[in-house]
Amino acid sequence: MKVSAAGGAAPQVLASLKPEQRIHSVGWIGESIFYIEQAGLYRVAAQGGPATKIADLPSEARIGGHSSDGAKLYLYRQLENFSTNIWSLDLKSGVTSPEVELDTDDGVDSVSFHPSGKSVVAWVRRTDTDIYTLEGFPLPTTGLRRLSQKWAVP
């Protein structure tokens, strides 16, 4: 994991990961950086050093924000049925709140929490499934049209 340094300096390596490890989400609270790797939440000091596993999490978990005092981390995950659940994790005790499902008709791409934990902004993906008939466009003269003359001319 790397953090870009200000002023054009080289990035600072905070923690080295094995090639098979993938970071799914990252968040900065005070002097600590938290990241989700596979099914765990880890903390590493902003100055670098060894990473410490804080909690086991579902592999789909993502960091959505943190409380203003830095005591809680707000998390979300997308389930196979495209619903999205949100919950919080107390960083001292490791206790999680019950998961709450966001009631949306469409898939949620991203979630961001207000530091109070009382409001959530969600990027909801909407898909239109209308079918349109378009007329009056010239037929293609390159690509497949060049190879096949089977276009029906209106």
PDB file of C-alpha atoms in Angstrom:
ATOM      1  CA  MET A   1       0.000   0.000   0.000  1.00  0.00           C
ATOM      2  CA  LYS A   2       1.339   3.449  -0.851  1.00  0.00           C
ATOM      3  CA  VAL A   3       0.346   6.997  -0.056  1.00  0.00           C
ATOM      4  CA  SER A   4       1.183   9.784  -2.481  1.00  0.00           C
ATOM      5  CA  ALA A   5       3.394  12.399  -0.896  1.00  0.00           C
ATOM      6  CA  ALA A   6       2.654  16.102  -1.360  1.00  0.00           C
ATOM      7  CA  GLY A   7       4.923  18.324  -3.422  1.00  0.00           C
ATOM      8  CA  GLY A   8       5.900  15.732  -6.021  1.00  0.00           C
ATOM      9  CA  ALA A   9       8.008  13.599  -3.644  1.00  0.00           C
ATOM     10  CA  ALA A  10       8.104   9.828  -4.099  1.00  0.00           C
ATOM     11  CA  PRO A  11       5.222   7.825  -2.584  1.00  0.00           C
ATOM     12  CA  GLN A  12       5.888   6.350   0.842  1.00  0.00           C
ATOM     13  CA  VAL A  13       5.398   2.585   1.226  1.00  0.00           C
ATOM     14  CA  LEU A  14       3.332   2.004   4.366  1.00  0.00           C
ATOM     15  CA  ALA A  15       2.792  -1.743   4.200  1.00  0.00           C
ATOM     16  CA  SER A  16       3.914  -4.406   1.783  1.00  0.00           C
ATOM     17  CA  LEU A  17       1.344  -6.856   0.509  1.00  0.00           C
ATOM     18  CA  LYS A  18       1.820 -10.188  -1.177  1.00  0.00           C
ATOM     19  CA  PRO A  19       0.868 -10.312  -4.894  1.00  0.00           C
ATOM     20  CA  GLU A  20      -2.260 -12.383  -4.147  1.00  0.00           C
ATOM     21  CA  GLN A  21      -3.504  -9.835  -1.614  1.00  0.00           C
ATOM     22  CA  ARG A  22      -5.874  -7.173  -2.915  1.00  0.00           C
ATOM     23  CA  ILE A  23      -7.040  -4.081  -1.112  1.00  0.00           C
ATOM     24  CA  HIS A  24     -10.770  -3.556  -1.590  1.00  0.00           C
ATOM     25  CA  SER A  25     -11.206  -0.276   0.255  1.00  0.00           C
ATOM     26  CA  VAL A  26      -9.140   2.282   2.174  1.00  0.00           C
ATOM     27  CA  GLY A  27      -9.851   5.079   4.665  1.00  0.00           C
ATOM     28  CA  TRP A  28      -7.793   7.533   6.707  1.00  0.00           C
ATOM     29  CA  ILE A  29      -8.669   8.410  10.324  1.00  0.00           C
ATOM     30  CA  GLY A  30      -6.286  10.636  12.246  1.00  0.00           C
ATOM     31  CA  GLU A  31      -2.845   9.044  12.230  1.00  0.00           C
ATOM     32  CA  SER A  32      -4.120   5.634  11.062  1.00  0.00           C
ATOM     33  CA  ILE A  33      -4.965   4.237   7.675  1.00  0.00           C
ATOM     34  CA  PHE A  34      -7.510   1.452   7.514  1.00  0.00           C
ATOM     35  CA  TYR A  35      -7.879  -0.958   4.640  1.00  0.00           C
ATOM     36  CA  ILE A  36      -9.971  -3.991   3.786  1.00  0.00           C
ATOM     37  CA  GLU A  37      -8.045  -6.882   2.346  1.00  0.00           C
ATOM     38  CA  GLN A  38      -9.917 -10.081   1.511  1.00  0.00           C
ATOM     39  CA  ALA A  39     -12.110 -10.611   4.616  1.00  0.00           C
ATOM     40  CA  GLY A  40     -10.356  -8.458   7.174  1.00  0.00           C
ATOM     41  CA  LEU A  41     -10.019  -4.861   8.308  1.00  0.00           C
ATOM     42  CA  TYR A  42      -6.428  -3.768   8.960  1.00  0.00           C
ATOM     43  CA  ARG A  43      -4.862  -0.669  10.522  1.00  0.00           C
ATOM     44  CA  VAL A  44      -1.419   0.734   9.667  1.00  0.00           C
ATOM     45  CA  ALA A  45       0.170   3.903  11.051  1.00  0.00           C
ATOM     46  CA  ALA A  46       0.304   6.797   8.597  1.00  0.00           C
ATOM     47  CA  GLN A  47       4.067   6.865   9.143  1.00  0.00           C
ATOM     48  CA  GLY A  48       4.317   3.193   8.158  1.00  0.00           C
ATOM     49  CA  GLY A  49       4.981   0.043  10.131  1.00  0.00           C
ATOM     50  CA  PRO A  50       3.330  -3.331  10.558  1.00  0.00           C
ATOM     51  CA  ALA A  51      -0.363  -3.702   9.766  1.00  0.00           C
ATOM     52  CA  THR A  52      -2.657  -4.975  12.530  1.00  0.00           C
ATOM     53  CA  LYS A  53      -5.857  -6.894  11.841  1.00  0.00           C
ATOM     54  CA  ILE A  54      -8.740  -5.126  13.589  1.00  0.00           C
ATOM     55  CA  ALA A  55     -11.758  -7.254  12.644  1.00  0.00           C
ATOM     56  CA  ASP A  56     -13.086  -9.973  10.381  1.00  0.00           C
ATOM     57  CA  LEU A  57     -15.437  -8.567   7.766  1.00  0.00           C
ATOM     58  CA  PRO A  58     -17.475  -9.956   4.883  1.00  0.00           C
ATOM     59  CA  SER A  59     -15.295 -10.074   1.769  1.00  0.00           C
ATOM     60  CA  GLU A  60     -17.626  -7.603  -0.004  1.00  0.00           C
ATOM     61  CA  ALA A  61     -17.260  -4.930   2.716  1.00  0.00           C
ATOM     62  CA  ARG A  62     -16.172  -1.422   1.743  1.00  0.00           C
ATOM     63  CA  ILE A  63     -15.325   1.646   3.852  1.00  0.00           C
ATOM     64  CA  GLY A  64     -17.895   4.419   3.496  1.00  0.00           C
ATOM     65  CA  GLY A  65     -16.658   6.860   6.114  1.00  0.00           C
ATOM     66  CA  HIS A  66     -15.990   7.348   9.822  1.00  0.00           C
ATOM     67  CA  SER A  67     -17.436   9.157  12.808  1.00  0.00           C
ATOM     68  CA  SER A  68     -16.221  12.676  13.583  1.00  0.00           C
ATOM     69  CA  ASP A  69     -14.383  11.436  16.698  1.00  0.00           C
ATOM     70  CA  GLY A  70     -12.751   8.560  14.760  1.00  0.00           C
ATOM     71  CA  ALA A  71     -14.244   5.920  17.065  1.00  0.00           C
ATOM     72  CA  LYS A  72     -16.456   4.259  14.450  1.00  0.00           C
ATOM     73  CA  LEU A  73     -15.953   3.147  10.890  1.00  0.00           C
ATOM     74  CA  TYR A  74     -19.009   3.098   8.608  1.00  0.00           C
ATOM     75  CA  LEU A  75     -19.127   0.182   6.195  1.00  0.00           C
ATOM     76  CA  TYR A  76     -21.277  -1.058   3.340  1.00  0.00           C
ATOM     77  CA  ARG A  77     -21.484  -4.092   1.099  1.00  0.00           C
ATOM     78  CA  GLN A  78     -23.361  -5.097  -1.984  1.00  0.00           C
ATOM     79  CA  LEU A  79     -25.059  -8.473  -1.906  1.00  0.00           C
ATOM     80  CA  GLU A  80     -25.641 -10.905  -4.756  1.00  0.00           C
ATOM     81  CA  ASN A  81     -29.234  -9.713  -5.162  1.00  0.00           C
ATOM     82  CA  PHE A  82     -27.858  -6.159  -5.785  1.00  0.00           C
ATOM     83  CA  SER A  83     -29.137  -4.869  -2.448  1.00  0.00           C
ATOM     84  CA  THR A  84     -26.751  -2.860  -0.277  1.00  0.00           C
ATOM     85  CA  ASN A  85     -26.329  -3.207   3.477  1.00  0.00           C
ATOM     86  CA  ILE A  86     -24.772  -0.597   5.758  1.00  0.00           C
ATOM     87  CA  TRP A  87     -23.441  -0.867   9.323  1.00  0.00           C
ATOM     88  CA  SER A  88     -20.885   0.587  11.720  1.00  0.00           C
ATOM     89  CA  LEU A  89     -17.892  -0.902  13.526  1.00  0.00           C
ATOM     90  CA  ASP A  90     -16.649   0.384  16.877  1.00  0.00           C
ATOM     91  CA  LEU A  91     -12.865   0.449  16.395  1.00  0.00           C
ATOM     92  CA  LYS A  92     -12.021  -0.041  20.104  1.00  0.00           C
ATOM     93  CA  SER A  93     -14.342  -2.907  20.937  1.00  0.00           C
ATOM     94  CA  GLY A  94     -14.736  -4.430  17.473  1.00  0.00           C
ATOM     95  CA  VAL A  95     -18.524  -4.545  18.003  1.00  0.00           C
ATOM     96  CA  THR A  96     -20.620  -4.027  14.873  1.00  0.00           C
ATOM     97  CA  SER A  97     -24.106  -2.589  14.651  1.00  0.00           C
ATOM     98  CA  PRO A  98     -26.780  -4.697  12.946  1.00  0.00           C
ATOM     99  CA  GLU A  99     -26.697  -4.413   9.150  1.00  0.00           C
ATOM    100  CA  VAL A 100     -29.439  -2.279   7.620  1.00  0.00           C
ATOM    101  CA  GLU A 101     -30.530  -2.715   4.001  1.00  0.00           C
ATOM    102  CA  LEU A 102     -30.716   0.423   1.861  1.00  0.00           C
ATOM    103  CA  ASP A 103     -34.169   0.409   0.332  1.00  0.00           C
ATOM    104  CA  THR A 104     -33.473   1.244  -3.323  1.00  0.00           C
ATOM    105  CA  ASP A 105     -35.006  -0.161  -6.477  1.00  0.00           C
ATOM    106  CA  ASP A 106     -31.671  -0.175  -8.326  1.00  0.00           C
ATOM    107  CA  GLY A 107     -28.067  -1.095  -7.579  1.00  0.00           C
ATOM    108  CA  VAL A 108     -25.904   1.107  -5.364  1.00  0.00           C
ATOM    109  CA  ASP A 109     -22.396   1.832  -6.666  1.00  0.00           C
ATOM    110  CA  SER A 110     -20.964   3.781  -3.756  1.00  0.00           C
ATOM    111  CA  VAL A 111     -21.923   4.969  -0.274  1.00  0.00           C
ATOM    112  CA  SER A 112     -20.599   7.870   1.806  1.00  0.00           C
ATOM    113  CA  PHE A 113     -21.623   8.539   5.413  1.00  0.00           C
ATOM    114  CA  HIS A 114     -21.951  11.830   7.262  1.00  0.00           C
ATOM    115  CA  PRO A 115     -19.569  11.819  10.274  1.00  0.00           C
ATOM    116  CA  SER A 116     -22.616  11.788  12.605  1.00  0.00           C
ATOM    117  CA  GLY A 117     -23.653   8.454  11.094  1.00  0.00           C
ATOM    118  CA  LYS A 118     -27.215   9.738  10.765  1.00  0.00           C
ATOM    119  CA  SER A 119     -27.149  10.441   7.004  1.00  0.00           C
ATOM    120  CA  VAL A 120     -25.964   8.449   4.015  1.00  0.00           C
ATOM    121  CA  VAL A 121     -25.310   9.555   0.455  1.00  0.00           C
ATOM    122  CA  ALA A 122     -25.677   6.719  -2.034  1.00  0.00           C
ATOM    123  CA  TRP A 123     -24.812   6.680  -5.713  1.00  0.00           C
ATOM    124  CA  VAL A 124     -27.732   4.693  -7.139  1.00  0.00           C
ATOM    125  CA  ARG A 125     -27.353   3.210 -10.597  1.00  0.00           C
ATOM    126  CA  ARG A 126     -30.510   3.360 -12.696  1.00  0.00           C
ATOM    127  CA  THR A 127     -30.905   1.353 -15.851  1.00  0.00           C
ATOM    128  CA  ASP A 128     -33.342   2.232 -18.603  1.00  0.00           C
ATOM    129  CA  THR A 129     -34.571  -0.738 -20.561  1.00  0.00           C
ATOM    130  CA  ASP A 130     -36.573   1.006 -23.262  1.00  0.00           C
ATOM    131  CA  ILE A 131     -36.208  -0.085 -26.885  1.00  0.00           C
ATOM    132  CA  TYR A 132     -36.062   2.591 -29.574  1.00  0.00           C
ATOM    133  CA  THR A 133     -36.476   2.414 -33.332  1.00  0.00           C
ATOM    134  CA  LEU A 134     -34.245   4.863 -35.147  1.00  0.00           C
ATOM    135  CA  GLU A 135     -34.756   5.716 -38.805  1.00  0.00           C
ATOM    136  CA  GLY A 136     -33.115   7.926 -41.395  1.00  0.00           C
ATOM    137  CA  PHE A 137     -29.496   7.018 -40.694  1.00  0.00           C
ATOM    138  CA  PRO A 138     -27.160   6.198 -43.588  1.00  0.00           C
ATOM    139  CA  LEU A 139     -26.115   2.560 -43.865  1.00  0.00           C
ATOM    140  CA  PRO A 140     -22.512   1.809 -42.901  1.00  0.00           C
ATOM    141  CA  THR A 141     -20.010   1.597 -45.732  1.00  0.00           C
ATOM    142  CA  THR A 142     -17.118   0.204 -43.696  1.00  0.00           C
ATOM    143  CA  GLY A 143     -16.613  -2.715 -41.324  1.00  0.00           C
ATOM    144  CA  LEU A 144     -19.161  -5.505 -41.701  1.00  0.00           C
ATOM    145  CA  ARG A 145     -21.100  -3.598 -44.370  1.00  0.00           C
ATOM    146  CA  ARG A 146     -17.998  -3.751 -46.551  1.00  0.00           C
ATOM    147  CA  LEU A 147     -17.870  -7.557 -46.065  1.00  0.00           C
ATOM    148  CA  SER A 148     -21.545  -8.333 -46.431  1.00  0.00           C
ATOM    149  CA  GLN A 149     -24.140  -6.744 -48.702  1.00  0.00           C
ATOM    150  CA  LYS A 150     -27.139  -8.150 -46.820  1.00  0.00           C
ATOM    151  CA  TRP A 151     -28.398  -4.848 -45.424  1.00  0.00           C
ATOM    152  CA  ALA A 152     -32.076  -4.257 -46.181  1.00  0.00           C
ATOM    153  CA  VAL A 153     -32.445  -0.786 -47.618  1.00  0.00           C
ATOM    154  CA  PRO A 154     -35.777   0.799 -46.545  1.00  0.00           C
TER     155      PRO A 154
END
